[in-house]
Structures are given as structure tokens and as C-alpha cells.
Amino acid sequence: MAETLPERTTVPTKMLLDCDTGVDDTMAILYAALHPDVELLGVGSVWGNVDVETATRNSLHTVHLAGRGEVPVARGAAGPLAGWPAGTDPVYAFHVHGDDGQGNAGTGRAVGRAVAETAAEQMVSVAKAHPGEVEIVAVGPLTNVALALGLCPELPALVRGITIMGGAANAPGNVTEVAEANIWHDPEAAAAVFNADWPLTMVGLDVTMRTTLDESHRATLAAGGTIGQYTSRILDFYFDFFAREAFGERRSCLHDALAVAVACGSLEPTLAPTVNAHVVVGEGPTRGQTVCDLRGMYMGFPAQEGAHCRVVLESDPAFGDAVVALIAGAGDAAIDLEQP
């Protein structure tokens, strides 16, 4: 007699993703689109790793390859909240993610169309449609979230909370000595998000730099269906960057999927105190720093008055195994992934 499996009791987390879709964002979208613990309600695009047009194309491409073409993708901000500094060119991370944001190994095809509303408008409309239920997961610069707060100041009361991939508490920065890229790109927007009165979970470099993928993970992906094979392909360029700039060997961080997993509860952090935190704005060497009050660490992090930022400091460093298994086991893409 076949064993009867227990009924699933976990209620999927209603989630809205906001991405500057490069390589790791692609994995985050795939994780959210494929994982049973996530009900993906929409994806917003934002500038950051790549320009917003490329981010929008890559977000659309990813939801369609996962067979989730019904998930609406909204185009978001093309630059920082305060605008580009006078006399400066936009700053992206094509050297990390490739000219196409897909490790120079994407199909280059446009699949589907973005919805008419902006990413900030989508954030507000989705929150209003599901009051108290939606977790915003922002894994790029926080420009769209700040714009949504401007459109709807009551947004913090309408959502379950917000989880970001960004910042660094005890870890060094990855753009400056103290600033992580997503916060550094738009500190004014990040400050608005940190100052808003909502439960905020910061999944920063303290854990994402310790949760990595290596060549064995790429081999597992390559041995899967075409979704896994595509992911393995776009990771190649990404591995090269981290070998040169971070690790001295071919492996990469799992930045953005980690935030999705923490947000939906499929990854429980082993240390994540709730503390007061703020973002440094203005000019100077500390611009974009996330300052987290960790002075209570020697007493087990007693409660801090007014604190609403949960800072993830430790999690399972082998979590990449689960992400790779999900994507490798997802089968074949719903669209043609052959390069032109």
C-alpha cells in the first residue's frame, strides 16, 4: 500500500518582487516562480545592475521561461530618486552581469509585454488588493519602493512587511569600504524605506557573501532540464567576476534568492536580531552605509525601543544546494532558450 503523504499546511507567501534583473535576480525570480511557498503576484523592474529597459526584458523573459507568463511585470524607475548627479554618467554593473544582464549568454529575445502601470503603482495596487498579506521583496536599488511610499504613505500599514537584499552590518561593503551596491546606488530612496514604519528584514552582505555557488552547482544545473541549463550558462560570466574580485576562485554569491527564501520562510536565519538601523545620505566616504545598532550582541540582543529592522547576520551557508535543486529539477523552459 502506498504511503499517504500529509497534506501541505504551509500557506504560500503572497510576494511582490522588485528586481534590477541581472544574473542573481534571474535566480531569485525563478526561485519565487517555482517554489510552492511563494505566491508570486508581480515583478517590478528597476535600474541598477543594468538599465531599466534591460531589467524589464530580463524579468519578462524569466517569468515566461518558468512557465509563469501570467505574472505581471511592471517597468520601474530608470534612475535614482534624486536623479543622476550633474555631469555624471549612469552607473550600472555590466562588468558583473554581462552586457545583456544574463552573463552575455541570454537569448536577447523580448518575450511578452510589461503592464501599463509603473512598478511603484503596481506595488500600491497589489498591496491594496491584498491588505496585510503581501511581502515586498526588493533586491535592487530601492527607488521603486520609495516612489510607492510617495504615492501611498499608508503603504507600510497595507503590507505584511518588506524584505530587502542590501546593506551590510558587520561585513565590508562591495562598492565602497562600507556601502553595499543596492543601497549605495540610491541612498535617499533607501533612507526613506528604512525610516518607514514597517517590519523590514535586511538580508545583506553579512550572509549573502557566505552563501555561494560553485562549479558543482553549475554542473547540477547543467544536468537538469533546459531551465537549469540556461541558469548554468548565465552563471559562467558571473563566476568569472567573483573569481577576479572576491574569492580568487570560480564561485559566486547567491545574493537575491536568499532574500526571497528568507521572506517566504523556506530559509530560517540562525541569527537575525531586530535593531534600530538607518542609511547614511549626503556626500562623503560613508554615503550609502547601513548603520545597524548591534551593541546588544554581548547580551543576546535585548529589545530596542522603536526598532523594526530585522538584520540577518547568520544563516545556512549551504542553502545554495536547495536553490540549485529546485531550479535543476524544474524541467524544461516554456520558451525557446536557444541563442540566436
Short mmCIF file of C-alpha atoms in Angstrom, two decimals:
data_model
loop_
_atom_site.label_atom_id
_atom_site.label_comp_id
_atom_site.label_asym_id
_atom_site.label_seq_id
_atom_site.Cartn_x
_atom_site.Cartn_y
_atom_site.Cartn_z
CA MET A 1 0.00 0.00 0.00
CA ALA A 2 1.41 3.38 -1.00
CA GLU A 3 2.31 5.77 1.79
CA THR A 4 -0.13 8.65 2.21
CA LEU A 5 1.70 11.95 2.39
CA PRO A 6 0.50 14.54 4.90
CA GLU A 7 -1.48 17.45 3.49
CA ARG A 8 0.51 20.59 2.90
CA THR A 9 -0.22 23.07 5.69
CA THR A 10 2.05 25.95 4.72
CA VAL A 11 0.17 28.90 3.26
CA PRO A 12 2.23 30.39 0.42
CA THR A 13 3.55 33.90 1.00
CA LYS A 14 1.98 36.46 -1.29
CA MET A 15 5.00 38.20 -2.75
CA LEU A 16 5.82 41.14 -4.99
CA LEU A 17 9.39 41.10 -6.31
CA ASP A 18 11.31 44.23 -7.30
CA CYS A 19 14.44 43.44 -9.34
CA ASP A 20 17.24 45.04 -11.35
CA THR A 21 17.38 41.80 -13.23
CA GLY A 22 20.90 40.56 -13.68
CA VAL A 23 22.14 37.01 -13.10
CA ASP A 24 21.32 36.61 -9.41
CA ASP A 25 17.95 38.38 -9.83
CA THR A 26 17.10 35.82 -12.51
CA MET A 27 17.70 33.06 -9.98
CA ALA A 28 15.57 34.92 -7.43
CA ILE A 29 12.67 35.22 -9.88
CA LEU A 30 12.98 31.53 -10.76
CA TYR A 31 13.01 30.57 -7.09
CA ALA A 32 9.90 32.68 -6.40
CA ALA A 33 8.12 31.45 -9.54
CA LEU A 34 8.85 27.78 -8.87
CA HIS A 35 8.73 27.42 -5.07
CA PRO A 36 5.46 26.19 -3.52
CA ASP A 37 5.91 28.52 -0.54
CA VAL A 38 5.57 31.60 -2.77
CA GLU A 39 2.52 33.06 -4.48
CA LEU A 40 4.18 35.45 -6.90
CA LEU A 41 1.79 38.34 -7.56
CA GLY A 42 4.03 40.53 -9.67
CA VAL A 43 7.54 41.61 -10.60
CA GLY A 44 8.77 45.20 -10.85
CA SER A 45 11.89 46.22 -12.73
CA VAL A 46 14.33 48.89 -11.64
CA TRP A 47 17.68 50.26 -12.81
CA GLY A 48 20.81 49.03 -11.03
CA ASN A 49 22.70 46.01 -12.29
CA VAL A 50 21.52 47.02 -15.76
CA ASP A 51 19.42 49.80 -17.27
CA VAL A 52 15.69 49.54 -16.62
CA GLU A 53 14.85 48.51 -20.19
CA THR A 54 17.20 45.53 -19.94
CA ALA A 55 15.93 44.70 -16.46
CA THR A 56 12.35 44.73 -17.73
CA ARG A 57 13.19 42.49 -20.70
CA ASN A 58 15.07 40.05 -18.47
CA SER A 59 12.26 39.94 -15.90
CA LEU A 60 9.69 39.19 -18.61
CA HIS A 61 11.99 36.58 -20.14
CA THR A 62 12.44 34.86 -16.78
CA VAL A 63 8.80 34.58 -15.78
CA HIS A 64 7.98 33.21 -19.23
CA LEU A 65 10.79 30.65 -19.22
CA ALA A 66 9.47 29.43 -15.85
CA GLY A 67 6.04 28.97 -17.41
CA ARG A 68 4.61 31.85 -15.36
CA GLY A 69 3.75 34.29 -18.11
CA GLU A 70 0.61 35.30 -16.22
CA VAL A 71 2.73 37.08 -13.59
CA PRO A 72 2.56 40.80 -14.40
CA VAL A 73 5.86 42.62 -14.91
CA ALA A 74 5.90 46.39 -14.45
CA ARG A 75 8.63 48.75 -15.64
CA GLY A 76 10.01 50.92 -12.87
CA ALA A 77 12.47 53.71 -12.23
CA ALA A 78 15.26 54.41 -14.71
CA GLY A 79 17.49 56.22 -12.22
CA PRO A 80 17.89 57.27 -8.60
CA LEU A 81 15.28 59.17 -6.63
CA ALA A 82 17.28 62.43 -6.67
CA GLY A 83 18.36 61.99 -10.29
CA TRP A 84 21.83 61.40 -11.66
CA PRO A 85 24.45 63.77 -10.27
CA ALA A 86 25.14 66.62 -12.68
CA GLY A 87 27.89 65.86 -15.15
CA THR A 88 28.00 62.13 -14.39
CA ASP A 89 27.04 59.11 -16.46
CA PRO A 90 24.66 56.41 -15.18
CA VAL A 91 26.41 53.65 -13.24
CA TYR A 92 25.47 50.02 -13.89
CA ALA A 93 27.14 46.66 -13.26
CA PHE A 94 27.51 45.23 -16.75
CA HIS A 95 31.02 44.11 -15.77
CA VAL A 96 29.37 41.80 -13.22
CA HIS A 97 26.29 40.62 -15.13
CA GLY A 98 27.29 40.95 -18.79
CA ASP A 99 26.08 43.43 -21.37
CA ASP A 100 22.71 41.67 -21.51
CA GLY A 101 22.40 41.16 -17.74
CA GLN A 102 22.46 37.45 -18.46
CA GLY A 103 26.17 36.78 -18.42
CA ASN A 104 26.39 37.55 -22.17
CA ALA A 105 24.65 34.21 -22.64
CA GLY A 106 20.98 35.20 -22.82
CA THR A 107 18.71 34.77 -25.78
CA GLY A 108 18.33 38.52 -26.31
CA ARG A 109 14.66 38.00 -27.07
CA ALA A 110 11.79 40.12 -25.83
CA VAL A 111 9.01 37.89 -24.50
CA GLY A 112 5.67 39.38 -23.55
CA ARG A 113 4.98 42.96 -22.56
CA ALA A 114 5.15 44.96 -19.37
CA VAL A 115 1.85 46.11 -17.90
CA ALA A 116 0.76 49.73 -18.28
CA GLU A 117 1.23 50.77 -14.64
CA THR A 118 4.64 51.56 -13.24
CA ALA A 119 6.37 49.28 -10.76
CA ALA A 120 5.57 51.74 -7.94
CA GLU A 121 1.91 51.83 -8.98
CA GLN A 122 1.82 48.03 -9.16
CA MET A 123 3.26 47.86 -5.64
CA VAL A 124 0.44 50.02 -4.33
CA SER A 125 -2.34 48.31 -6.26
CA VAL A 126 -1.24 44.81 -5.25
CA ALA A 127 -0.98 45.87 -1.60
CA LYS A 128 -4.46 47.39 -1.68
CA ALA A 129 -5.86 44.25 -3.30
CA HIS A 130 -4.43 42.03 -0.53
CA PRO A 131 -4.25 44.21 2.59
CA GLY A 132 -1.93 42.88 5.28
CA GLU A 133 -0.83 39.87 3.23
CA VAL A 134 1.85 40.92 0.75
CA GLU A 135 5.59 40.79 1.39
CA ILE A 136 7.53 43.17 -0.83
CA VAL A 137 10.91 41.68 -1.70
CA ALA A 138 13.25 44.29 -3.17
CA VAL A 139 16.59 43.02 -4.46
CA GLY A 140 17.81 46.06 -6.37
CA PRO A 141 18.08 49.78 -5.58
CA LEU A 142 15.06 50.84 -3.51
CA THR A 143 13.91 53.59 -5.88
CA ASN A 144 10.57 51.95 -6.77
CA VAL A 145 9.75 51.32 -3.12
CA ALA A 146 10.45 54.93 -2.20
CA LEU A 147 8.27 56.10 -5.09
CA ALA A 148 5.49 53.79 -3.91
CA LEU A 149 5.74 55.32 -0.43
CA GLY A 150 5.35 58.74 -2.04
CA LEU A 151 2.26 57.60 -3.93
CA CYS A 152 0.77 55.87 -0.90
CA PRO A 153 2.12 56.98 2.50
CA GLU A 154 -0.07 54.34 4.18
CA LEU A 155 1.69 51.53 2.27
CA PRO A 156 3.52 50.23 5.38
CA ALA A 157 0.15 49.53 7.00
CA LEU A 158 -1.13 47.74 3.89
CA VAL A 159 1.63 45.13 3.55
CA ARG A 160 2.88 42.28 5.72
CA GLY A 161 6.39 43.72 5.54
CA ILE A 162 9.37 44.26 3.28
CA THR A 163 12.49 42.16 2.79
CA ILE A 164 15.47 43.65 1.01
CA MET A 165 18.69 42.26 -0.36
CA GLY A 166 21.01 45.04 0.53
CA GLY A 167 23.20 46.62 3.12
CA ALA A 168 25.93 45.36 5.39
CA ALA A 169 26.01 45.36 9.18
CA ASN A 170 29.33 43.76 10.16
CA ALA A 171 30.57 42.91 6.66
CA PRO A 172 32.54 45.29 4.43
CA GLY A 173 30.79 46.98 1.53
CA ASN A 174 31.13 45.84 -2.07
CA VAL A 175 31.16 49.27 -3.74
CA THR A 176 32.94 51.30 -1.10
CA GLU A 177 34.57 50.21 2.13
CA VAL A 178 31.20 50.41 3.92
CA ALA A 179 28.44 50.58 1.30
CA GLU A 180 26.65 47.71 -0.44
CA ALA A 181 25.65 48.28 -4.08
CA ASN A 182 21.84 48.37 -3.83
CA ILE A 183 21.93 50.92 -1.01
CA TRP A 184 24.82 52.92 -2.48
CA HIS A 185 23.05 53.29 -5.83
CA ASP A 186 20.19 55.25 -4.21
CA PRO A 187 20.80 56.13 -0.54
CA GLU A 188 17.98 58.67 -0.48
CA ALA A 189 15.47 56.01 -1.53
CA ALA A 190 16.95 53.50 0.91
CA ALA A 191 16.72 56.03 3.75
CA ALA A 192 13.01 56.53 3.04
CA VAL A 193 12.47 52.77 3.12
CA PHE A 194 14.43 52.26 6.35
CA ASN A 195 12.64 55.18 8.01
CA ALA A 196 9.14 53.97 7.11
CA ASP A 197 7.15 52.31 9.88
CA TRP A 198 7.00 48.70 8.71
CA PRO A 199 8.71 45.40 9.53
CA LEU A 200 11.87 45.45 7.43
CA THR A 201 14.17 42.46 7.01
CA MET A 202 17.69 43.24 5.77
CA VAL A 203 19.39 40.34 4.01
CA GLY A 204 22.79 41.87 3.40
CA LEU A 205 26.38 41.02 2.68
CA ASP A 206 26.79 39.50 6.14
CA VAL A 207 25.07 36.37 4.82
CA THR A 208 24.98 36.67 1.04
CA MET A 209 28.76 36.70 0.72
CA ARG A 210 28.88 33.48 2.74
CA THR A 211 26.21 31.66 0.72
CA THR A 212 27.84 30.70 -2.55
CA LEU A 213 27.52 28.57 -5.64
CA ASP A 214 30.46 26.69 -7.14
CA GLU A 215 31.22 24.57 -10.20
CA SER A 216 29.49 21.54 -8.71
CA HIS A 217 26.29 23.59 -8.56
CA ARG A 218 26.73 24.65 -12.18
CA ALA A 219 27.19 21.00 -13.15
CA THR A 220 23.97 20.05 -11.33
CA LEU A 221 22.09 22.80 -13.15
CA ALA A 222 23.57 21.76 -16.50
CA ALA A 223 22.39 18.18 -15.89
CA GLY A 224 18.80 19.33 -15.35
CA GLY A 225 16.16 20.48 -17.79
CA THR A 226 16.55 23.48 -20.03
CA ILE A 227 15.70 25.89 -17.19
CA GLY A 228 18.65 24.56 -15.23
CA GLN A 229 20.86 24.50 -18.31
CA TYR A 230 20.09 28.15 -19.04
CA THR A 231 20.87 29.12 -15.44
CA SER A 232 24.17 27.26 -15.59
CA ARG A 233 25.02 29.09 -18.79
CA ILE A 234 24.40 32.60 -17.47
CA LEU A 235 26.38 31.87 -14.28
CA ASP A 236 29.63 31.37 -16.21
CA PHE A 237 30.41 35.09 -16.65
CA TYR A 238 29.21 35.81 -13.10
CA PHE A 239 31.67 33.24 -11.72
CA ASP A 240 34.50 34.93 -13.59
CA PHE A 241 33.75 38.26 -11.92
CA PHE A 242 33.76 36.82 -8.42
CA ALA A 243 36.93 34.85 -9.13
CA ARG A 244 38.68 38.11 -10.07
CA GLU A 245 37.19 40.44 -7.48
CA ALA A 246 36.12 38.48 -4.41
CA PHE A 247 37.10 34.84 -3.96
CA GLY A 248 40.11 34.07 -6.12
CA GLU A 249 38.27 31.03 -7.47
CA ARG A 250 35.25 30.34 -9.64
CA ARG A 251 32.22 30.65 -7.41
CA SER A 252 29.59 33.30 -6.86
CA CYS A 253 27.30 34.69 -4.21
CA LEU A 254 23.63 33.80 -4.03
CA HIS A 255 22.51 37.30 -3.15
CA ASP A 256 18.91 37.74 -4.25
CA ALA A 257 17.42 34.26 -3.97
CA LEU A 258 18.47 34.33 -0.31
CA ALA A 259 16.18 37.31 0.31
CA VAL A 260 13.26 35.52 -1.38
CA ALA A 261 13.84 32.42 0.75
CA VAL A 262 14.01 34.38 4.00
CA ALA A 263 10.86 36.29 3.03
CA CYS A 264 8.80 33.17 2.37
CA GLY A 265 10.21 31.21 5.31
CA SER A 266 11.90 28.44 3.35
CA LEU A 267 15.15 29.62 4.96
CA GLU A 268 15.12 30.44 8.65
CA PRO A 269 18.06 32.65 9.71
CA THR A 270 20.05 31.36 12.67
CA LEU A 271 20.74 34.89 13.91
CA ALA A 272 18.56 37.87 12.98
CA PRO A 273 18.12 40.47 15.72
CA THR A 274 15.65 43.33 15.36
CA VAL A 275 17.55 46.57 15.86
CA ASN A 276 17.49 50.24 15.02
CA ALA A 277 19.09 50.95 11.65
CA HIS A 278 19.50 53.88 9.30
CA VAL A 279 21.14 54.76 5.99
CA VAL A 280 23.82 57.43 5.61
CA VAL A 281 22.96 60.00 2.94
CA GLY A 282 24.86 63.06 1.81
CA GLU A 283 28.31 63.15 0.27
CA GLY A 284 31.40 61.59 1.77
CA PRO A 285 33.09 58.23 2.29
CA THR A 286 30.20 56.75 4.30
CA ARG A 287 27.47 57.54 1.75
CA GLY A 288 25.20 54.50 1.41
CA GLN A 289 26.30 52.82 4.63
CA THR A 290 23.67 50.90 6.60
CA VAL A 291 24.29 51.65 10.26
CA CYS A 292 22.82 48.91 12.44
CA ASP A 293 22.82 49.17 16.23
CA LEU A 294 24.40 45.85 17.22
CA ARG A 295 25.65 46.99 20.63
CA GLY A 296 23.36 44.48 22.33
CA MET A 297 25.12 41.48 20.81
CA TYR A 298 27.00 40.73 24.04
CA MET A 299 23.69 40.42 25.91
CA GLY A 300 21.79 38.41 23.31
CA PHE A 301 20.29 41.47 21.59
CA PRO A 302 17.74 42.80 24.08
CA ALA A 303 14.79 44.69 22.63
CA GLN A 304 15.47 48.23 21.40
CA GLU A 305 12.77 50.86 21.62
CA GLY A 306 11.31 51.67 18.23
CA ALA A 307 13.36 49.03 16.38
CA HIS A 308 11.73 47.49 13.32
CA CYS A 309 14.68 46.30 11.19
CA ARG A 310 15.47 42.59 11.41
CA VAL A 311 19.09 42.21 10.34
CA VAL A 312 20.04 38.74 9.10
CA LEU A 313 23.54 38.07 10.40
CA GLU A 314 23.79 34.29 10.10
CA SER A 315 22.04 31.64 8.00
CA ASP A 316 22.76 28.24 6.47
CA PRO A 317 25.78 28.74 4.16
CA ALA A 318 24.82 25.59 2.22
CA PHE A 319 21.41 26.94 1.24
CA GLY A 320 22.54 27.18 -2.38
CA ASP A 321 22.07 23.40 -2.61
CA ALA A 322 18.31 23.83 -2.17
CA VAL A 323 18.09 26.65 -4.72
CA VAL A 324 20.02 24.66 -7.31
CA ALA A 325 17.94 21.53 -6.69
CA LEU A 326 14.72 23.47 -7.24
CA ILE A 327 15.87 25.07 -10.50
CA ALA A 328 17.63 21.95 -11.84
CA GLY A 329 14.52 19.90 -11.16
CA ALA A 330 12.11 22.35 -12.77
CA GLY A 331 12.26 20.66 -16.16
CA ASP A 332 12.18 22.41 -19.49
CA ALA A 333 11.51 26.07 -20.19
CA ALA A 334 8.20 27.22 -21.60
CA ILE A 335 10.02 29.26 -24.27
CA ASP A 336 12.83 28.64 -26.73
CA LEU A 337 16.17 29.26 -25.00
CA GLU A 338 18.46 28.71 -27.96
CA GLN A 339 20.76 31.64 -28.54
CA PRO A 340 20.30 33.47 -31.89
#
